[in-house]
XYZ file of C-alpha atoms in Angstrom:
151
model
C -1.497 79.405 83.483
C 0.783 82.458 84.410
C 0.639 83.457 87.694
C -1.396 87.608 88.577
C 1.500 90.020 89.817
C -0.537 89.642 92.715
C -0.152 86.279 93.330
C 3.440 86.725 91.978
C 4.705 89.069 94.722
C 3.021 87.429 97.866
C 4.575 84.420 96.812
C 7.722 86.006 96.905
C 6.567 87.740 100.276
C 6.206 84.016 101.602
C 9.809 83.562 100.938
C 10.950 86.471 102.078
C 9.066 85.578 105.278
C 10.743 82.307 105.615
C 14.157 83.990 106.624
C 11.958 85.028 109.699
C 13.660 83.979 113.061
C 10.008 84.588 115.220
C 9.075 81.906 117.026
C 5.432 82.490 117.108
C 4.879 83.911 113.334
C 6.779 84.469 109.998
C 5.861 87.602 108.237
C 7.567 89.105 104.777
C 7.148 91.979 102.630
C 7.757 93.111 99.418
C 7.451 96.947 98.487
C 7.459 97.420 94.916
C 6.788 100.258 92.369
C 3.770 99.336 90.306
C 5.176 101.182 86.955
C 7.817 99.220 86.541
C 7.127 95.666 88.692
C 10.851 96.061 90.197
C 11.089 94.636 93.946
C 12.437 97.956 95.859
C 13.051 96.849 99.305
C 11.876 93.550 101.012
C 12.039 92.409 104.934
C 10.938 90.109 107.376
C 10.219 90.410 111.182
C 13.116 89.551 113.950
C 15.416 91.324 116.069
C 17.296 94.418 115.432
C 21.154 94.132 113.964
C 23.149 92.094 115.319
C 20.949 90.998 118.568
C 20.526 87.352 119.370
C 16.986 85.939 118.221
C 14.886 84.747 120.676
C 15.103 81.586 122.419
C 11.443 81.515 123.787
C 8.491 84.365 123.369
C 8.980 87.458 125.129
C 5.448 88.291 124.274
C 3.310 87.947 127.533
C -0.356 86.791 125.573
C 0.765 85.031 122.740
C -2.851 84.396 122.402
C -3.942 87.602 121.342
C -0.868 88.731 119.076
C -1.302 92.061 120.483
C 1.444 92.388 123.108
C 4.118 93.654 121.006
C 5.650 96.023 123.177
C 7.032 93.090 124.654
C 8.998 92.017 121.480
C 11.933 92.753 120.398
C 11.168 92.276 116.609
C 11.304 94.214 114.514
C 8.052 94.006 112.355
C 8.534 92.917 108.500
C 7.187 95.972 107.205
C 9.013 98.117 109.005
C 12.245 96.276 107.988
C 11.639 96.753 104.306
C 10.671 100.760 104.866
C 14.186 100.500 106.796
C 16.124 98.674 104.379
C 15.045 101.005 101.013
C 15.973 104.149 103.263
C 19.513 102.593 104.494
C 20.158 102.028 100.606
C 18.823 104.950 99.427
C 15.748 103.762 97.475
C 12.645 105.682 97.422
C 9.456 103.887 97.888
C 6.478 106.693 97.628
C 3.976 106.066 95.420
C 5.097 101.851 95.768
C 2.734 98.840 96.474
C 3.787 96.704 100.003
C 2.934 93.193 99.858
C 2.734 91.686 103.231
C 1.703 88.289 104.304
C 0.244 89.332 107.641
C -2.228 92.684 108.837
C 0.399 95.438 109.465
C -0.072 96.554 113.280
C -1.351 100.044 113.751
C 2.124 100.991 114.322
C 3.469 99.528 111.075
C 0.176 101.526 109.757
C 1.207 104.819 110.391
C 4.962 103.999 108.979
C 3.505 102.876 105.812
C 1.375 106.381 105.650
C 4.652 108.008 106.249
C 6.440 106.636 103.583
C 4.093 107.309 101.297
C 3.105 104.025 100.278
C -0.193 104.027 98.021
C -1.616 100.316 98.730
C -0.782 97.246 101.013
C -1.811 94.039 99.546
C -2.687 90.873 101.450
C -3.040 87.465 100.806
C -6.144 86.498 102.884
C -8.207 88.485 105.467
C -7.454 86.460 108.373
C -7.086 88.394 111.311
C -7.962 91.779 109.417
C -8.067 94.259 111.913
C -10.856 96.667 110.657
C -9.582 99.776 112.911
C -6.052 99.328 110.995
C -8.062 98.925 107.185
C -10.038 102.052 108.247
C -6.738 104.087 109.448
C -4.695 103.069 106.246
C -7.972 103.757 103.900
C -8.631 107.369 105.817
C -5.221 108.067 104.608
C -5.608 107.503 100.958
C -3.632 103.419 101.288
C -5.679 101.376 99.230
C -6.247 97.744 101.089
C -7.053 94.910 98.765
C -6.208 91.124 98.935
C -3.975 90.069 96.170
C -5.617 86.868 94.702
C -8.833 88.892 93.647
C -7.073 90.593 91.156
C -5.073 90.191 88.075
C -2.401 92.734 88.084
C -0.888 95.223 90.532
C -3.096 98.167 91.642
């Protein structure tokens, strides 16, 4: 059976993710534009250009995943928003496929940008202040596998 768009673009965010240098988690994302299906930017989290990657955690609770201040990664989202700006591609009105909850941070990027929808794999570790924030602001929130095309 052919594989949803859904299904079709997190697996590419998976990839994506697997150029990751983190130690503690691999994230990737894939904006696209939902007219035409083309892959506009894509990124994964690590350090900025040209830094050294980490060697051991700088995060101080690794437990909670919330002591990012600490890190000095760059988040996956936030690299693909990055990369379509540095090579002139606009992404308003696009779709982001990440594999991981975008931080409240990352949230109010993707607002900026004028993304329309983010689109998960699973809800693990779904923070519902983040889902609320990105929903207030007209970004749809939807896991990928429940559907069978792109938004």
């Amino acid at each position: 059976m052919r594989k949803s768009w859904d299904d079709y673009f997190l697996d590419i965010a998976k990839v994506v993710a697997s150029r990751s240098p983190c130690l503690k988690a691999q994230v990737g994302a894939v904006l696209i534009d939902p007219d035409t299906k083309a892959i506009l930017a894509t990124g994964y989290n690590g350090p900025v250009r040209g830094a050294p990657h980490c060697e051991e955690c700088a995060r101080s609770d690794s437990a909670s995943g919330w002591d990012y201040d600490q890190c000095p990664a760059i988040h996956a989202e936030l690299n693909a928003i990055i990369a379509s700006a540095r090579n002139g591609v606009s992404i308003t009105d696009s779709i982001l496929y990440i594999t991981r909850m975008p931080c409240y941070t990352c949230a109010k990027a993707i607002i900026n940008a004028g993304i329309i929808a983010v689109v998960l794999e699973n809800l693990d570790a779904v923070s519902p202040k983040v889902v609320n924030f990105l929903e207030k602001n007209s970004v749809l929130v939807r896991i990928g596998s429940v559907s069978d095309g792109v938004c």
